[in-house]
mmCIF file with all atom_site columns, C-alpha atoms in Angstrom:
data_model
loop_
_atom_site.group_PDB
_atom_site.id
_atom_site.type_symbol
_atom_site.label_atom_id
_atom_site.label_alt_id
_atom_site.label_comp_id
_atom_site.label_asym_id
_atom_site.label_entity_id
_atom_site.label_seq_id
_atom_site.pdbx_PDB_ins_code
_atom_site.Cartn_x
_atom_site.Cartn_y
_atom_site.Cartn_z
_atom_site.occupancy
_atom_site.B_iso_or_equiv
_atom_site.pdbx_formal_charge
_atom_site.auth_seq_id
_atom_site.auth_comp_id
_atom_site.auth_asym_id
_atom_site.auth_atom_id
_atom_site.pdbx_PDB_model_num
ATOM 1   C CA . MET A 1 1   ? 0.000   0.000  0.000  1.00 43.00 ? 175 MET A CA 1
ATOM 2   C CA . SER A 1 2   ? 1.372   3.389  -0.952 1.00 43.00 ? 176 SER A CA 1
ATOM 3   C CA . LYS A 1 3   ? 2.497   5.758  1.785  1.00 46.00 ? 177 LYS A CA 1
ATOM 4   C CA . TYR A 1 4   ? 0.858   8.571  -0.193 1.00 47.00 ? 178 TYR A CA 1
ATOM 5   C CA . ILE A 1 5   ? -2.748  7.443  0.045  1.00 47.00 ? 179 ILE A CA 1
ATOM 6   C CA . LYS A 1 6   ? -4.752  10.144 1.754  1.00 52.00 ? 180 LYS A CA 1
ATOM 7   C CA . TYR A 1 7   ? -8.000  9.839  3.611  1.00 54.00 ? 181 TYR A CA 1
ATOM 8   C CA . GLY A 1 8   ? -9.854  13.097 3.969  1.00 58.00 ? 182 GLY A CA 1
ATOM 9   C CA . PHE A 1 9   ? -12.849 13.897 6.104  1.00 59.00 ? 183 PHE A CA 1
ATOM 10  C CA . LEU A 1 10  ? -15.073 16.889 5.547  1.00 60.00 ? 184 LEU A CA 1
ATOM 11  C CA . PHE A 1 11  ? -17.671 17.908 8.105  1.00 59.00 ? 185 PHE A CA 1
ATOM 12  C CA . CYS A 1 12  ? -20.360 20.470 7.441  1.00 57.00 ? 186 CYS A CA 1
ATOM 13  C CA . PHE A 1 13  ? -22.593 21.968 10.075 1.00 57.00 ? 187 PHE A CA 1
ATOM 14  C CA . ILE A 1 14  ? -26.277 22.832 9.866  1.00 56.00 ? 188 ILE A CA 1
ATOM 15  C CA . LEU A 1 15  ? -28.311 24.360 12.602 1.00 52.00 ? 189 LEU A CA 1
ATOM 16  C CA . THR A 1 16  ? -32.030 24.402 13.166 1.00 50.00 ? 190 THR A CA 1
ATOM 17  C CA . ALA A 1 17  ? -34.299 25.905 15.764 1.00 47.00 ? 191 ALA A CA 1
ATOM 18  C CA . GLY A 1 18  ? -36.829 23.868 17.673 1.00 45.00 ? 192 GLY A CA 1
ATOM 19  C CA . SER A 1 19  ? -40.507 24.396 17.165 1.00 41.00 ? 193 SER A CA 1
ATOM 20  C CA . GLY A 1 20  ? -42.698 26.475 19.441 1.00 42.00 ? 194 GLY A CA 1
ATOM 21  C CA . PHE A 1 21  ? -43.547 30.092 20.057 1.00 44.00 ? 195 PHE A CA 1
ATOM 22  C CA . SER A 1 22  ? -40.195 31.221 21.390 1.00 55.00 ? 196 SER A CA 1
ATOM 23  C CA . GLN A 1 23  ? -37.482 32.952 19.445 1.00 84.00 ? 197 GLN A CA 1
ATOM 24  C CA . ILE A 1 24  ? -34.682 30.737 20.674 1.00 90.00 ? 198 ILE A CA 1
ATOM 25  C CA . ALA A 1 25  ? -31.842 30.300 18.188 1.00 93.00 ? 199 ALA A CA 1
ATOM 26  C CA . ILE A 1 26  ? -28.592 28.422 17.732 1.00 95.00 ? 200 ILE A CA 1
ATOM 27  C CA . ASP A 1 27  ? -25.475 29.402 15.766 1.00 95.00 ? 201 ASP A CA 1
ATOM 28  C CA . VAL A 1 28  ? -22.597 27.035 15.015 1.00 95.00 ? 202 VAL A CA 1
ATOM 29  C CA . THR A 1 29  ? -19.230 28.404 13.882 1.00 95.00 ? 203 THR A CA 1
ATOM 30  C CA . GLY A 1 30  ? -16.356 26.288 12.589 1.00 93.00 ? 204 GLY A CA 1
ATOM 31  C CA . ASN A 1 31  ? -15.742 23.065 10.693 1.00 90.00 ? 205 ASN A CA 1
ATOM 32  C CA . TRP A 1 32  ? -13.340 20.137 10.658 1.00 91.00 ? 206 TRP A CA 1
ATOM 33  C CA . ASN A 1 33  ? -11.563 19.026 7.524  1.00 89.00 ? 207 ASN A CA 1
ATOM 34  C CA . TYR A 1 34  ? -8.931  16.432 8.417  1.00 85.00 ? 208 TYR A CA 1
ATOM 35  C CA . THR A 1 35  ? -6.459  14.538 6.252  1.00 83.00 ? 209 THR A CA 1
ATOM 36  C CA . ILE A 1 36  ? -4.704  11.537 7.750  1.00 77.00 ? 210 ILE A CA 1
ATOM 37  C CA . PRO A 1 37  ? -0.941  12.152 7.584  1.00 75.00 ? 211 PRO A CA 1
ATOM 38  C CA . SER A 1 38  ? 1.142   9.784  5.471  1.00 70.00 ? 212 SER A CA 1
ATOM 39  C CA . SER A 1 39  ? 3.400   9.271  8.525  1.00 70.00 ? 213 SER A CA 1
ATOM 40  C CA . ASP A 1 40  ? 0.589   7.158  10.017 1.00 69.00 ? 214 ASP A CA 1
ATOM 41  C CA . LEU A 1 41  ? 1.350   4.556  7.339  1.00 60.00 ? 215 LEU A CA 1
ATOM 42  C CA . SER A 1 42  ? 4.548   3.144  8.797  1.00 57.00 ? 216 SER A CA 1
ATOM 43  C CA . GLU A 1 43  ? 5.074   -0.012 6.756  1.00 53.00 ? 217 GLU A CA 1
ATOM 44  C CA . ALA A 1 44  ? 3.152   -2.636 4.832  1.00 51.00 ? 218 ALA A CA 1
ATOM 45  C CA . GLY A 1 45  ? 0.969   -4.846 7.004  1.00 54.00 ? 219 GLY A CA 1
ATOM 46  C CA . LEU A 1 46  ? 0.446   -2.266 9.744  1.00 58.00 ? 220 LEU A CA 1
ATOM 47  C CA . ASP A 1 47  ? -2.849  -0.470 10.200 1.00 56.00 ? 221 ASP A CA 1
ATOM 48  C CA . PHE A 1 48  ? -3.503  3.206  10.986 1.00 60.00 ? 222 PHE A CA 1
ATOM 49  C CA . SER A 1 49  ? -3.608  4.396  14.579 1.00 62.00 ? 223 SER A CA 1
ATOM 50  C CA . GLY A 1 50  ? -7.353  4.506  13.920 1.00 74.00 ? 224 GLY A CA 1
ATOM 51  C CA . THR A 1 51  ? -8.537  7.393  16.125 1.00 86.00 ? 225 THR A CA 1
ATOM 52  C CA . TYR A 1 52  ? -8.168  11.112 15.472 1.00 91.00 ? 226 TYR A CA 1
ATOM 53  C CA . GLU A 1 53  ? -9.318  14.172 17.429 1.00 94.00 ? 227 GLU A CA 1
ATOM 54  C CA . SER A 1 54  ? -10.044 17.733 16.437 1.00 95.00 ? 228 SER A CA 1
ATOM 55  C CA . ASN A 1 55  ? -8.976  20.751 18.469 1.00 96.00 ? 229 ASN A CA 1
ATOM 56  C CA . SER A 1 56  ? -10.830 21.064 21.768 1.00 97.00 ? 230 SER A CA 1
ATOM 57  C CA . ASN A 1 57  ? -12.681 24.123 20.430 1.00 97.00 ? 231 ASN A CA 1
ATOM 58  C CA . GLN A 1 58  ? -13.136 23.007 16.830 1.00 96.00 ? 232 GLN A CA 1
ATOM 59  C CA . VAL A 1 59  ? -16.585 24.576 16.674 1.00 96.00 ? 233 VAL A CA 1
ATOM 60  C CA . ASP A 1 60  ? -18.386 27.073 18.890 1.00 97.00 ? 234 ASP A CA 1
ATOM 61  C CA . VAL A 1 61  ? -22.101 26.874 19.616 1.00 97.00 ? 235 VAL A CA 1
ATOM 62  C CA . ASP A 1 62  ? -24.216 29.871 20.666 1.00 96.00 ? 236 ASP A CA 1
ATOM 63  C CA . VAL A 1 63  ? -27.705 29.385 22.134 1.00 95.00 ? 237 VAL A CA 1
ATOM 64  C CA . TYR A 1 64  ? -29.710 32.572 22.652 1.00 91.00 ? 238 TYR A CA 1
ATOM 65  C CA . GLN A 1 65  ? -33.058 34.324 22.512 1.00 88.00 ? 239 GLN A CA 1
ATOM 66  C CA . GLN A 1 66  ? -33.438 36.460 19.403 1.00 84.00 ? 240 GLN A CA 1
ATOM 67  C CA . ASN A 1 67  ? -35.596 38.902 21.364 1.00 80.00 ? 241 ASN A CA 1
ATOM 68  C CA . TRP A 1 68  ? -33.003 40.583 23.603 1.00 74.00 ? 242 TRP A CA 1
ATOM 69  C CA . ILE A 1 69  ? -35.596 41.337 26.300 1.00 75.00 ? 243 ILE A CA 1
ATOM 70  C CA . ALA A 1 70  ? -36.219 37.606 26.709 1.00 76.00 ? 244 ALA A CA 1
ATOM 71  C CA . ASN A 1 71  ? -32.569 37.187 27.744 1.00 72.00 ? 245 ASN A CA 1
ATOM 72  C CA . PHE A 1 72  ? -33.419 38.735 31.098 1.00 73.00 ? 246 PHE A CA 1
ATOM 73  C CA . PHE A 1 73  ? -35.921 35.968 31.898 1.00 79.00 ? 247 PHE A CA 1
ATOM 74  C CA . PHE A 1 74  ? -35.280 32.397 32.947 1.00 83.00 ? 248 PHE A CA 1
ATOM 75  C CA . TYR A 1 75  ? -35.688 29.832 30.171 1.00 88.00 ? 249 TYR A CA 1
ATOM 76  C CA . ARG A 1 76  ? -34.385 26.293 29.579 1.00 93.00 ? 250 ARG A CA 1
ATOM 77  C CA . TRP A 1 77  ? -33.183 24.672 26.367 1.00 95.00 ? 251 TRP A CA 1
ATOM 78  C CA . ARG A 1 78  ? -31.738 21.444 24.989 1.00 98.00 ? 252 ARG A CA 1
ATOM 79  C CA . VAL A 1 79  ? -29.368 20.890 22.055 1.00 98.00 ? 253 VAL A CA 1
ATOM 80  C CA . ASP A 1 80  ? -29.769 17.678 20.050 1.00 98.00 ? 254 ASP A CA 1
ATOM 81  C CA . VAL A 1 81  ? -27.223 16.401 17.533 1.00 98.00 ? 255 VAL A CA 1
ATOM 82  C CA . ARG A 1 82  ? -27.292 14.025 14.577 1.00 97.00 ? 256 ARG A CA 1
ATOM 83  C CA . ARG A 1 83  ? -25.470 13.523 11.326 1.00 97.00 ? 257 ARG A CA 1
ATOM 84  C CA . ALA A 1 84  ? -26.677 13.464 7.726  1.00 96.00 ? 258 ALA A CA 1
ATOM 85  C CA . ASP A 1 85  ? -24.238 11.456 5.641  1.00 95.00 ? 259 ASP A CA 1
ATOM 86  C CA . VAL A 1 86  ? -23.114 12.791 2.294  1.00 94.00 ? 260 VAL A CA 1
ATOM 87  C CA . ASP A 1 87  ? -20.536 10.057 1.573  1.00 94.00 ? 261 ASP A CA 1
ATOM 88  C CA . TRP A 1 88  ? -19.785 8.030  4.709  1.00 95.00 ? 262 TRP A CA 1
ATOM 89  C CA . HIS A 1 89  ? -18.559 4.524  5.495  1.00 93.00 ? 263 HIS A CA 1
ATOM 90  C CA . SER A 1 90  ? -20.441 2.490  8.109  1.00 94.00 ? 264 SER A CA 1
ATOM 91  C CA . ASP A 1 91  ? -17.154 1.470  9.831  1.00 91.00 ? 265 ASP A CA 1
ATOM 92  C CA . LEU A 1 92  ? -16.394 5.098  10.737 1.00 93.00 ? 266 LEU A CA 1
ATOM 93  C CA . GLU A 1 93  ? -17.534 6.364  14.124 1.00 95.00 ? 267 GLU A CA 1
ATOM 94  C CA . LEU A 1 94  ? -17.875 10.085 14.702 1.00 96.00 ? 268 LEU A CA 1
ATOM 95  C CA . LYS A 1 95  ? -18.145 11.338 18.276 1.00 97.00 ? 269 LYS A CA 1
ATOM 96  C CA . ALA A 1 96  ? -18.519 14.771 19.861 1.00 98.00 ? 270 ALA A CA 1
ATOM 97  C CA . ARG A 1 97  ? -18.159 16.286 23.300 1.00 98.00 ? 271 ARG A CA 1
ATOM 98  C CA . ARG A 1 98  ? -18.539 19.659 24.933 1.00 98.00 ? 272 ARG A CA 1
ATOM 99  C CA . THR A 1 99  ? -15.178 20.828 26.317 1.00 98.00 ? 273 THR A CA 1
ATOM 100 C CA . GLY A 1 100 ? -16.313 23.965 28.137 1.00 98.00 ? 274 GLY A CA 1
ATOM 101 C CA . ASN A 1 101 ? -19.309 25.900 29.446 1.00 97.00 ? 275 ASN A CA 1
ATOM 102 C CA . GLY A 1 102 ? -19.145 28.836 27.067 1.00 96.00 ? 276 GLY A CA 1
ATOM 103 C CA . THR A 1 103 ? -19.847 32.400 28.165 1.00 94.00 ? 277 THR A CA 1
ATOM 104 C CA . PRO A 1 104 ? -23.140 33.470 29.739 1.00 91.00 ? 278 PRO A CA 1
ATOM 105 C CA . PHE A 1 105 ? -24.987 36.597 28.679 1.00 84.00 ? 279 PHE A CA 1
ATOM 106 C CA . PHE A 1 106 ? -25.365 38.916 31.683 1.00 78.00 ? 280 PHE A CA 1
ATOM 107 C CA . PHE A 1 107 ? -27.051 36.309 33.932 1.00 75.00 ? 281 PHE A CA 1
ATOM 108 C CA . SER A 1 108 ? -25.045 33.185 34.651 1.00 81.00 ? 282 SER A CA 1
ATOM 109 C CA . GLY A 1 109 ? -27.489 30.407 33.785 1.00 85.00 ? 283 GLY A CA 1
ATOM 110 C CA . SER A 1 110 ? -26.161 26.851 33.618 1.00 92.00 ? 284 SER A CA 1
ATOM 111 C CA . ILE A 1 111 ? -25.120 24.121 31.225 1.00 97.00 ? 285 ILE A CA 1
ATOM 112 C CA . THR A 1 112 ? -25.053 20.343 31.770 1.00 98.00 ? 286 THR A CA 1
ATOM 113 C CA . GLY A 1 113 ? -24.254 17.152 29.873 1.00 98.00 ? 287 GLY A CA 1
ATOM 114 C CA . GLY A 1 114 ? -22.231 16.471 26.769 1.00 98.00 ? 288 GLY A CA 1
ATOM 115 C CA . THR A 1 115 ? -18.789 16.422 28.418 1.00 98.00 ? 289 THR A CA 1
ATOM 116 C CA . ASN A 1 116 ? -18.095 12.779 27.539 1.00 98.00 ? 290 ASN A CA 1
ATOM 117 C CA . TYR A 1 117 ? -17.671 11.687 23.945 1.00 98.00 ? 291 TYR A CA 1
ATOM 118 C CA . GLN A 1 118 ? -20.917 10.401 22.503 1.00 97.00 ? 292 GLN A CA 1
ATOM 119 C CA . GLN A 1 119 ? -21.327 8.783  19.119 1.00 97.00 ? 293 GLN A CA 1
ATOM 120 C CA . ILE A 1 120 ? -23.245 10.864 16.606 1.00 98.00 ? 294 ILE A CA 1
ATOM 121 C CA . SER A 1 121 ? -25.801 8.760  14.762 1.00 97.00 ? 295 SER A CA 1
ATOM 122 C CA . THR A 1 122 ? -28.261 9.586  12.008 1.00 97.00 ? 296 THR A CA 1
ATOM 123 C CA . SER A 1 123 ? -31.037 10.014 14.603 1.00 97.00 ? 297 SER A CA 1
ATOM 124 C CA . ASN A 1 124 ? -31.502 13.048 16.843 1.00 97.00 ? 298 ASN A CA 1
ATOM 125 C CA . GLN A 1 125 ? -30.113 12.501 20.328 1.00 97.00 ? 299 GLN A CA 1
ATOM 126 C CA . GLU A 1 126 ? -29.761 14.806 23.302 1.00 98.00 ? 300 GLU A CA 1
ATOM 127 C CA . PHE A 1 127 ? -26.293 16.345 23.456 1.00 98.00 ? 301 PHE A CA 1
ATOM 128 C CA . PHE A 1 128 ? -26.408 18.958 26.262 1.00 98.00 ? 302 PHE A CA 1
ATOM 129 C CA . SER A 1 129 ? -28.839 21.343 27.913 1.00 98.00 ? 303 SER A CA 1
ATOM 130 C CA . GLY A 1 130 ? -28.828 24.613 29.768 1.00 96.00 ? 304 GLY A CA 1
ATOM 131 C CA . THR A 1 131 ? -30.560 27.740 30.929 1.00 93.00 ? 305 THR A CA 1
ATOM 132 C CA . ARG A 1 132 ? -30.397 31.269 29.578 1.00 90.00 ? 306 ARG A CA 1
ATOM 133 C CA . THR A 1 133 ? -28.147 32.510 26.788 1.00 91.00 ? 307 THR A CA 1
ATOM 134 C CA . ARG A 1 134 ? -24.677 30.946 26.367 1.00 94.00 ? 308 ARG A CA 1
ATOM 135 C CA . TYR A 1 135 ? -22.076 31.911 23.782 1.00 95.00 ? 309 TYR A CA 1
ATOM 136 C CA . ASN A 1 136 ? -18.949 30.129 22.537 1.00 97.00 ? 310 ASN A CA 1
ATOM 137 C CA . ILE A 1 137 ? -19.718 26.642 23.852 1.00 98.00 ? 311 ILE A CA 1
ATOM 138 C CA . PRO A 1 138 ? -16.674 24.680 22.572 1.00 98.00 ? 312 PRO A CA 1
ATOM 139 C CA . ILE A 1 139 ? -17.150 21.311 20.843 1.00 98.00 ? 313 ILE A CA 1
ATOM 140 C CA . GLN A 1 140 ? -14.489 18.703 20.049 1.00 98.00 ? 314 GLN A CA 1
ATOM 141 C CA . TYR A 1 141 ? -14.799 15.794 17.594 1.00 97.00 ? 315 TYR A CA 1
ATOM 142 C CA . GLN A 1 142 ? -13.246 12.349 17.419 1.00 96.00 ? 316 GLN A CA 1
ATOM 143 C CA . ILE A 1 143 ? -13.273 9.920  14.512 1.00 93.00 ? 317 ILE A CA 1
ATOM 144 C CA . SER A 1 144 ? -12.396 6.245  14.827 1.00 91.00 ? 318 SER A CA 1
ATOM 145 C CA . GLY A 1 145 ? -12.678 3.123  12.723 1.00 87.00 ? 319 GLY A CA 1
ATOM 146 C CA . VAL A 1 146 ? -10.170 4.379  10.167 1.00 82.00 ? 320 VAL A CA 1
ATOM 147 C CA . SER A 1 147 ? -8.485  1.390  8.548  1.00 77.00 ? 321 SER A CA 1
ATOM 148 C CA . VAL A 1 148 ? -6.502  0.367  5.480  1.00 75.00 ? 322 VAL A CA 1
ATOM 149 C CA . LEU A 1 149 ? -9.526  -1.792 4.680  1.00 78.00 ? 323 LEU A CA 1
ATOM 150 C CA . LEU A 1 150 ? -11.555 1.339  3.861  1.00 80.00 ? 324 LEU A CA 1
ATOM 151 C CA . PRO A 1 151 ? -11.257 2.716  0.333  1.00 84.00 ? 325 PRO A CA 1
ATOM 152 C CA . ALA A 1 152 ? -8.924  5.731  0.148  1.00 81.00 ? 326 ALA A CA 1
ATOM 153 C CA . LYS A 1 153 ? -11.171 8.740  -0.526 1.00 87.00 ? 327 LYS A CA 1
ATOM 154 C CA . THR A 1 154 ? -12.806 11.743 1.098  1.00 89.00 ? 328 THR A CA 1
ATOM 155 C CA . TYR A 1 155 ? -15.647 10.842 3.467  1.00 91.00 ? 329 TYR A CA 1
ATOM 156 C CA . GLU A 1 156 ? -18.188 13.537 4.264  1.00 93.00 ? 330 GLU A CA 1
ATOM 157 C CA . THR A 1 157 ? -21.039 13.981 6.708  1.00 93.00 ? 331 THR A CA 1
ATOM 158 C CA . THR A 1 158 ? -23.029 16.957 7.945  1.00 94.00 ? 332 THR A CA 1
ATOM 159 C CA . ILE A 1 159 ? -23.534 17.470 11.675 1.00 95.00 ? 333 ILE A CA 1
ATOM 160 C CA . ILE A 1 160 ? -26.920 18.950 12.515 1.00 95.00 ? 334 ILE A CA 1
ATOM 161 C CA . TYR A 1 161 ? -27.583 20.742 15.806 1.00 96.00 ? 335 TYR A CA 1
ATOM 162 C CA . THR A 1 162 ? -31.166 21.453 16.871 1.00 96.00 ? 336 THR A CA 1
ATOM 163 C CA . VAL A 1 163 ? -32.138 23.627 19.845 1.00 96.00 ? 337 VAL A CA 1
ATOM 164 C CA . THR A 1 164 ? -35.479 23.206 21.597 1.00 94.00 ? 338 THR A CA 1
ATOM 165 C CA . GLU A 1 165 ? -36.838 25.406 24.353 1.00 91.00 ? 339 GLU A CA 1
ATOM 166 C CA . LEU A 1 166 ? -38.037 23.314 27.298 1.00 90.00 ? 340 LEU A CA 1
#
């Protein structure tokens, strides 16, 4: 196997707001485009190290009320996550975790959950939750299942975050 085979991963991010009468919103900033280095191919017969991580703040998530007056009132929210595959291999596992609490807007509020890696599937699943507006919530990604048995190509999936007011 050639030492120059590259595996690339491209992640896109989509955000949606939950249904209801509120004006709660979510913004996601950042992306992760990773190419496995040729140095991971040490010699014939050996596999890749198999697991790769993004920076601890690869993307930032903001959850807020669009009506600035509503920011002064107590409200609760939940962020769900899922992936929509563009060109993905079933042996690849993509995981995400929250690596910080972000910054509150004026009132402190709270944030819970999502600090351990959880696998992102194609179905919505609860990621983390909180109260009041929070900016710059850092998210880190991990991909595993990379192997010489997978065809060498670019694999792509879109990560979708949905916020729902509780």
